[in-house]
Short mmCIF file of C-alpha atoms and ligand atoms in Angstrom, two decimals:
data_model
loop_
_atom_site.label_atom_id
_atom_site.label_comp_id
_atom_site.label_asym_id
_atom_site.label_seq_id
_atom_site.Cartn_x
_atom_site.Cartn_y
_atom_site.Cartn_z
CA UNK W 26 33.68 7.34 -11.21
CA UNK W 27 32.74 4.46 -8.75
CA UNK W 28 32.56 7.77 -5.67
CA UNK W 29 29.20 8.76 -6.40
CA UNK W 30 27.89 7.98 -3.18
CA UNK W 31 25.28 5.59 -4.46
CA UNK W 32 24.23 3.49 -1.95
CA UNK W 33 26.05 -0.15 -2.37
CA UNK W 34 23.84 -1.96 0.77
CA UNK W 35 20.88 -1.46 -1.37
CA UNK W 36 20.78 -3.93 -4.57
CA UNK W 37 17.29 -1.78 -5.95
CA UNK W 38 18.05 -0.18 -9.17
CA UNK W 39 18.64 3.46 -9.17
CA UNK W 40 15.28 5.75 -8.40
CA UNK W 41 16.20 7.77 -11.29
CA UNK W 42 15.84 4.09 -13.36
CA UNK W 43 12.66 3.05 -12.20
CA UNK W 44 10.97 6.02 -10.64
CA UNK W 45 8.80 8.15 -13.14
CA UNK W 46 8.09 12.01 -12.66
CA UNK W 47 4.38 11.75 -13.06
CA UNK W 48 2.71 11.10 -10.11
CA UNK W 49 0.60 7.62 -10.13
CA UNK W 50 -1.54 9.09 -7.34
CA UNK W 51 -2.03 11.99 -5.76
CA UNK W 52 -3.75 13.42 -2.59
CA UNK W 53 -4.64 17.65 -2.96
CA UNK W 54 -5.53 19.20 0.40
CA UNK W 55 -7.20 16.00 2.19
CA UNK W 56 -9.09 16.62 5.08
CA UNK W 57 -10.71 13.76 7.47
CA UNK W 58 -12.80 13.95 10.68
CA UNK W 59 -14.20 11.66 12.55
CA UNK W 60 -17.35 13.52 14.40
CA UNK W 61 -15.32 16.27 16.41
CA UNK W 62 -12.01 13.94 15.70
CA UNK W 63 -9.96 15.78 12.97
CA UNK W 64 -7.30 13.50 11.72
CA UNK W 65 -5.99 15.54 9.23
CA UNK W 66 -6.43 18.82 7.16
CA UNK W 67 -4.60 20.39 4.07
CA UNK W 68 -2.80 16.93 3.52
CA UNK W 69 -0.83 16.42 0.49
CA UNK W 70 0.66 13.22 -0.90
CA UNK W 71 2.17 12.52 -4.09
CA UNK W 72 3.78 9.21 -5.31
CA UNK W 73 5.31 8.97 -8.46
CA UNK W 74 5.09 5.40 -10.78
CA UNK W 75 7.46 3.11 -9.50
CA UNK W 76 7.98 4.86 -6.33
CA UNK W 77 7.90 2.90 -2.76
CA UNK W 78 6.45 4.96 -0.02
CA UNK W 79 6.61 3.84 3.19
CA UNK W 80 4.63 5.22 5.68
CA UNK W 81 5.29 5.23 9.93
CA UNK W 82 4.37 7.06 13.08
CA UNK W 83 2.90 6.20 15.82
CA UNK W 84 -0.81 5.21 16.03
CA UNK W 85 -3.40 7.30 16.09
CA UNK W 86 -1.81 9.66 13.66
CA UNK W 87 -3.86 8.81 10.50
CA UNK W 88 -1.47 6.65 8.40
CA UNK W 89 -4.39 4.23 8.02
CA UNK W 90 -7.20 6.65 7.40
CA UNK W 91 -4.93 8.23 4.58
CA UNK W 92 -4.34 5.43 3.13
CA UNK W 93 -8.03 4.30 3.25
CA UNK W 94 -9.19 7.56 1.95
CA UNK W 95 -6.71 6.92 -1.09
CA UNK W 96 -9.08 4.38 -2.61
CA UNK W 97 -12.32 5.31 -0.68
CA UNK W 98 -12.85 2.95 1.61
CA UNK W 99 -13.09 6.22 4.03
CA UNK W 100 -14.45 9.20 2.75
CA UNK W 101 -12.72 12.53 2.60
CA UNK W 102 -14.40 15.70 3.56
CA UNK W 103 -11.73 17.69 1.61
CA UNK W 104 -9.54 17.37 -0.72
CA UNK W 105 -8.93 15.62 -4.19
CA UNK W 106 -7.24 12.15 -4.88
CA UNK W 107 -5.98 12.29 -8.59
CA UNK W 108 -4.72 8.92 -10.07
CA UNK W 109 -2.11 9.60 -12.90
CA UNK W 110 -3.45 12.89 -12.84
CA UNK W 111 -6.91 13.07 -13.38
CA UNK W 112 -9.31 13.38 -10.51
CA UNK W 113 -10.90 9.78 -9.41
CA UNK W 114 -12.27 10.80 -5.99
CA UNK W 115 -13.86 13.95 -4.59
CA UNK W 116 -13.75 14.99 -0.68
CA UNK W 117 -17.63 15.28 0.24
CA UNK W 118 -17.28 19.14 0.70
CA UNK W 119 -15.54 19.10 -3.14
CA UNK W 120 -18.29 20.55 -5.53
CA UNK W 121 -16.47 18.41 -8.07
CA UNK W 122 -18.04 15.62 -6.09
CA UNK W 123 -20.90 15.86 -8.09
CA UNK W 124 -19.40 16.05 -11.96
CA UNK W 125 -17.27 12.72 -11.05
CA UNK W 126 -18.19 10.28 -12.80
CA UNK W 127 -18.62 6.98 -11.20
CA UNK W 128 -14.73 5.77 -11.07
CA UNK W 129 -15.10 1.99 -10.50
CA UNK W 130 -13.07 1.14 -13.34
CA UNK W 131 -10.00 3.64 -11.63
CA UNK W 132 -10.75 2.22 -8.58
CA UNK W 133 -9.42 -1.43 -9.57
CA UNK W 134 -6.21 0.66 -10.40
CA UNK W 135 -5.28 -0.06 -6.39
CA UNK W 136 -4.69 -2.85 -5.04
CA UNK W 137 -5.06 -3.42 -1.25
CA UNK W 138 -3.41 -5.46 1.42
CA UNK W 139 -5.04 -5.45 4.66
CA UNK W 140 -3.48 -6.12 8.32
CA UNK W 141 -6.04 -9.09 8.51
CA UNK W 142 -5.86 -10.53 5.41
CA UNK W 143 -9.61 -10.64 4.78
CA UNK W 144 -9.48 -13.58 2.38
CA UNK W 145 -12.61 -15.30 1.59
CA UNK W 146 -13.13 -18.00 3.82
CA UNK W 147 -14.83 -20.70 1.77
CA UNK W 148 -12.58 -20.12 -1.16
CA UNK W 149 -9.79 -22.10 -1.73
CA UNK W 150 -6.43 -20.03 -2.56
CA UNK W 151 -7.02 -20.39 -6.60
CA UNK W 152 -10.96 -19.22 -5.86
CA UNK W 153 -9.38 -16.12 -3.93
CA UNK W 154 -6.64 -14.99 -6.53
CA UNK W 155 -9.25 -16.06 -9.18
CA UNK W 156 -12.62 -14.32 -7.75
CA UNK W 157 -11.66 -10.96 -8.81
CA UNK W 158 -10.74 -11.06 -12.23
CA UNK W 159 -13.33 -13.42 -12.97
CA UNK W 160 -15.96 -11.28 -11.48
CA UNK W 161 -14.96 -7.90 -14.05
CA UNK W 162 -14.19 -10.48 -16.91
CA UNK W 163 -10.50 -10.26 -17.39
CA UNK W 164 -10.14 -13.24 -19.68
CA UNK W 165 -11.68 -16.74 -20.25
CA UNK W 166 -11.64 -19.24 -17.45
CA UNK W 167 -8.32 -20.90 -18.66
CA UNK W 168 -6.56 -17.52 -19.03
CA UNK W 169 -7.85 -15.58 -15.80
CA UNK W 170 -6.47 -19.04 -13.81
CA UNK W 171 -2.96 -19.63 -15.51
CA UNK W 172 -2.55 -16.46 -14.85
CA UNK W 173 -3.54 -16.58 -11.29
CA UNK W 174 -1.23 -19.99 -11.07
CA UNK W 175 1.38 -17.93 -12.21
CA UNK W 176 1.27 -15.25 -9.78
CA UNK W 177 0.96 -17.54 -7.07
CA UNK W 178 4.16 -19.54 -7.81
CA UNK W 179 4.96 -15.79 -7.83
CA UNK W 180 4.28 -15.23 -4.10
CA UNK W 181 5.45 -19.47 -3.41
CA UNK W 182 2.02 -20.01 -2.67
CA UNK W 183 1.38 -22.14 -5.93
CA UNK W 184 2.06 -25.43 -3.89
CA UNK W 185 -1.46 -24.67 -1.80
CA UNK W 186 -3.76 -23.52 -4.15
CA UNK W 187 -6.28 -25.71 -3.41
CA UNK W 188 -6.33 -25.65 0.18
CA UNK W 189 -8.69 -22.75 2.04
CA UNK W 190 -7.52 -19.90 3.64
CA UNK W 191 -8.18 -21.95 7.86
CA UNK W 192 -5.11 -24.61 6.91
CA UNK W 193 -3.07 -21.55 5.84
CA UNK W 194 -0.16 -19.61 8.03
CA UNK W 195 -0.94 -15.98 8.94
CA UNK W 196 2.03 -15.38 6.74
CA UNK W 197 0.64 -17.74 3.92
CA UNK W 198 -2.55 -15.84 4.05
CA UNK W 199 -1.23 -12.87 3.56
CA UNK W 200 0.97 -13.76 0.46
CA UNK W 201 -2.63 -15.43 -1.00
CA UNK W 202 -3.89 -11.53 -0.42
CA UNK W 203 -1.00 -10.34 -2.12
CA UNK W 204 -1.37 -12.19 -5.01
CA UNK W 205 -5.17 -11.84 -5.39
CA UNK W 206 -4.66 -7.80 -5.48
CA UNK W 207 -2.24 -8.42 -8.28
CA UNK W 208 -4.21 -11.14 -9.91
CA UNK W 209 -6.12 -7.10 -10.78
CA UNK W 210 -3.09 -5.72 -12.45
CA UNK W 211 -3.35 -2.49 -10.47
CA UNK W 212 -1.22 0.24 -11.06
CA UNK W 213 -0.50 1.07 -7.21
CA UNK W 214 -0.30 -1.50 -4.63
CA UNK W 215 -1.11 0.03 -1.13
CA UNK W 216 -0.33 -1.98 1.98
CA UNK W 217 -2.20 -1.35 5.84
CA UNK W 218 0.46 -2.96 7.94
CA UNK W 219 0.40 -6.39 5.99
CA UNK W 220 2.48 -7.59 8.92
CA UNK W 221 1.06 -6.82 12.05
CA UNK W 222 -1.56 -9.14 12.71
CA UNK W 223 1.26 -11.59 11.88
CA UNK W 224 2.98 -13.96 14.21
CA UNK W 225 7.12 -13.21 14.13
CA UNK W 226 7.96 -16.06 12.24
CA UNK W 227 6.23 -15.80 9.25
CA UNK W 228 6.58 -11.44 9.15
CA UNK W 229 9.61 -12.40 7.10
CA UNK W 230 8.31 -14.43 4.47
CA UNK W 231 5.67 -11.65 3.68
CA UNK W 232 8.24 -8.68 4.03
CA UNK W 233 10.81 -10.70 1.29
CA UNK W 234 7.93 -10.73 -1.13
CA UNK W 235 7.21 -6.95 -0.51
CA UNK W 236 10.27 -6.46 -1.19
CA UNK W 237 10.51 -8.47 -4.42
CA UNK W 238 7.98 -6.48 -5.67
CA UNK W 239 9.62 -3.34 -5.08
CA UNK W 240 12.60 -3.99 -7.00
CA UNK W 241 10.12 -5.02 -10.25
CA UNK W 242 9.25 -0.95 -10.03
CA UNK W 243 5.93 -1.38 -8.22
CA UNK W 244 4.06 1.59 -7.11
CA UNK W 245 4.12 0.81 -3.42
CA UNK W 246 2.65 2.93 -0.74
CA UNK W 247 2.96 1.25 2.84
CA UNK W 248 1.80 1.74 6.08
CA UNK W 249 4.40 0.25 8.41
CA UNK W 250 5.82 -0.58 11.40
CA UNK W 251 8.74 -2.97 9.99
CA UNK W 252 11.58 0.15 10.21
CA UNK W 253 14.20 -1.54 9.25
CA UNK W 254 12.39 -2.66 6.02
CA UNK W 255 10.84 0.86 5.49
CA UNK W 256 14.43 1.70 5.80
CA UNK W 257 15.89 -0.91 3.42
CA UNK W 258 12.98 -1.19 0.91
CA UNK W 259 11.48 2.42 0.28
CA UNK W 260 12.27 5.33 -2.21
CA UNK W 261 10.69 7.34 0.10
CA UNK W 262 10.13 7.18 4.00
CA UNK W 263 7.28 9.62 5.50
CA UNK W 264 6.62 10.08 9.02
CA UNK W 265 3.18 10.83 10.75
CA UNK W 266 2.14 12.66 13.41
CA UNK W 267 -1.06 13.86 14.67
CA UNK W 268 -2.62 14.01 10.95
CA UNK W 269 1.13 15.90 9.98
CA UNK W 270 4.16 15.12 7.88
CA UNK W 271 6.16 15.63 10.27
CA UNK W 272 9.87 14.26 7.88
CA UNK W 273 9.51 13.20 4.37
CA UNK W 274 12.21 11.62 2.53
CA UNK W 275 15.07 9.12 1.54
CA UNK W 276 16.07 6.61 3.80
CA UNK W 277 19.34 7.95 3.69
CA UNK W 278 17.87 11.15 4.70
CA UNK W 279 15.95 10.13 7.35
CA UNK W 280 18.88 8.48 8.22
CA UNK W 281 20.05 11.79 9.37
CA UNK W 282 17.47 13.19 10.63
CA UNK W 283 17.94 10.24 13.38
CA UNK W 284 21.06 11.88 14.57
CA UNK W 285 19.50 15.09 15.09
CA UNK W 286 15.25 14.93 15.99
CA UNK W 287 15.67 12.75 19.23
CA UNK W 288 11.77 12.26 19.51
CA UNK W 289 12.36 10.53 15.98
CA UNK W 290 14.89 8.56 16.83
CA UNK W 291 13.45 7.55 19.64
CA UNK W 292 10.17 6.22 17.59
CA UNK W 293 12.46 4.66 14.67
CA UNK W 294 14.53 2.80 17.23
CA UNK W 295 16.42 0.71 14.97
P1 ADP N 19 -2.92 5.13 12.57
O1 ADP N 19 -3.14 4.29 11.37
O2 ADP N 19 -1.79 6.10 12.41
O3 ADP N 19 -2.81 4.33 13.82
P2 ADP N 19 -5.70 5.82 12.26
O4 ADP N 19 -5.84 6.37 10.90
O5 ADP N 19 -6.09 4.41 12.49
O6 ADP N 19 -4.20 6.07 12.75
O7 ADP N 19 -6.52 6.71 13.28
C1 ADP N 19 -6.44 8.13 13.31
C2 ADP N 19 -7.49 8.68 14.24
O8 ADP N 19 -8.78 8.44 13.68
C3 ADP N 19 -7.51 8.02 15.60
O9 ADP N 19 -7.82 9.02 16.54
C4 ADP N 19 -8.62 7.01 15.49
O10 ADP N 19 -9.21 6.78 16.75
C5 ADP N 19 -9.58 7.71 14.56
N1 ADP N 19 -10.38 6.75 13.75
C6 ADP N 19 -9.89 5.91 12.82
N2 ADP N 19 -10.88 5.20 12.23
C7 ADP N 19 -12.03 5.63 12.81
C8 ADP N 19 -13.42 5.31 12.64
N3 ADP N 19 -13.81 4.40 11.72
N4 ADP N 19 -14.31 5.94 13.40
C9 ADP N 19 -13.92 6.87 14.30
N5 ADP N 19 -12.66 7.23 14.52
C10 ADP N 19 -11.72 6.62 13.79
#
């Protein structure tokens, strides 16, 4: 006992504790071009509940367009994205395109965190987090805002909730966006570089609530550039290249890989 090799730097509870086997989302053979750009083909990605994916590589190699295409903000030309299973969006080239029903409702199963923030600009903080469930009728008034107050204090942004996104950091902006894709209660929480329209100083603050939320046994899937958080914070690490997985797996694994793919190491250059 106690020489199980478990990883004592790490204070997340064990993957086998949080993580469950049934994938919370799913990509089947994706396939993306852009005109005569082909970002990817035959991509597969699946992420189980609870699991924190991050994903890194350098740009241009379709981390962002994947995770677009996951809640169809781009649309696929092949492929299948299933959430918990059953099939939510439809490459245009899938004939189940057609017998899919309308998914909306699935839809507000991911939440989405965008590089810039893309807060509404005449809404205070409370009128961001609140918008959302107030628009698909989550609850009365009272209820939709105490519980938007509560995941505010949640993000330590309860202090400015009625100031407007302008008087806000970078960083405090992005928390507000945080909290208004949770205010949804979405199953998956998917992140386009959250930090890297940030300035240094307030990268932290945003990458200590990330990882708050990925010891609560989020489904988290992350586009990156923060390694040694990818490292730190992630289940899983998977690296891009040119539309490819080119490694896929633990930290501790990719760890290794380090020592021997020199290309990689020179990218992750910790
Ligand atoms: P990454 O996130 O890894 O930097 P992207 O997914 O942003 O990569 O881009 C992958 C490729 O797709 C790049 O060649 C990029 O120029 C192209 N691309 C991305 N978005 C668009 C778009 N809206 N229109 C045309 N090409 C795009």
């Amino acid at each position: 006992a106690g020489a199980d090799g478990a990883d004592s730097a790490s204070d997340l509870p064990s993957i086998v504790e949080r993580v469950d086997s049934q994938p919370a989302i799913r990509l089947d053979r994706g396939g993306k071009s852009f005109g005569d750009n082909s970002v990817f083909n035959n991509l597969n990605l699946a992420v189980r509940q609870g699991e924190v994916v991050s994903i890194i590589g350098p740009s241009g190699s379709g981390k962002t367009t994947l995770i677009r295409s996951l809640n169809g903000l781009e649309t696929l030309d092949q492929g299948i994205v299933y959430l918990k299973e059953k099939p939510f969006i439809a490459g245009r080239e899938e004939q189940l395109g057609r017998t899919l029903p309308k998914a909306k409702n699935e839809m507000l199963e991911l939440g989405m965190v965008f590089q810039s923030f893309n807060l509404f600009p005449h809404k205070t903080v409370l009128g961001n987090v609140t918008l959302g469930p107030r628009y698909h009728n989550r609850g009365s008034v009272g209820e939709i805002r105490s519980s938007a107050r509560a995941i505010l204090s949640q993000v330590g942004m309860l202090a400015h909730e009625n100031k407007y996104p302008h008087q806000l950091s970078g960083g405090q902006q992005q928390r507000v966006a945080i909290a208004r894709a949770l205010a949804m209660k979405p199953s998956v929480l998917l992140f386009d570089e959250p930090t890297s329209a940030l300035d240094p100083e307030t990268v932290g603050e945003v990458l200590r609530i990330m990882a708050d939320l990925a010891k609560s046994g989020r489904t988290m899937i992350i586009v990156t550039h923060e390694m040694k958080f990818a490292l730190e914070v992630s289940d899983r690490v998977i690296f891009m290249e040119g539309g490819k997985v080119i490694f896929d797996g633990s930290p501790n694994a990719l760890r290794e890989e380090l020592l021997r793919d020199v290309r990689l190491a020179d990218f992750v250059r910790l």
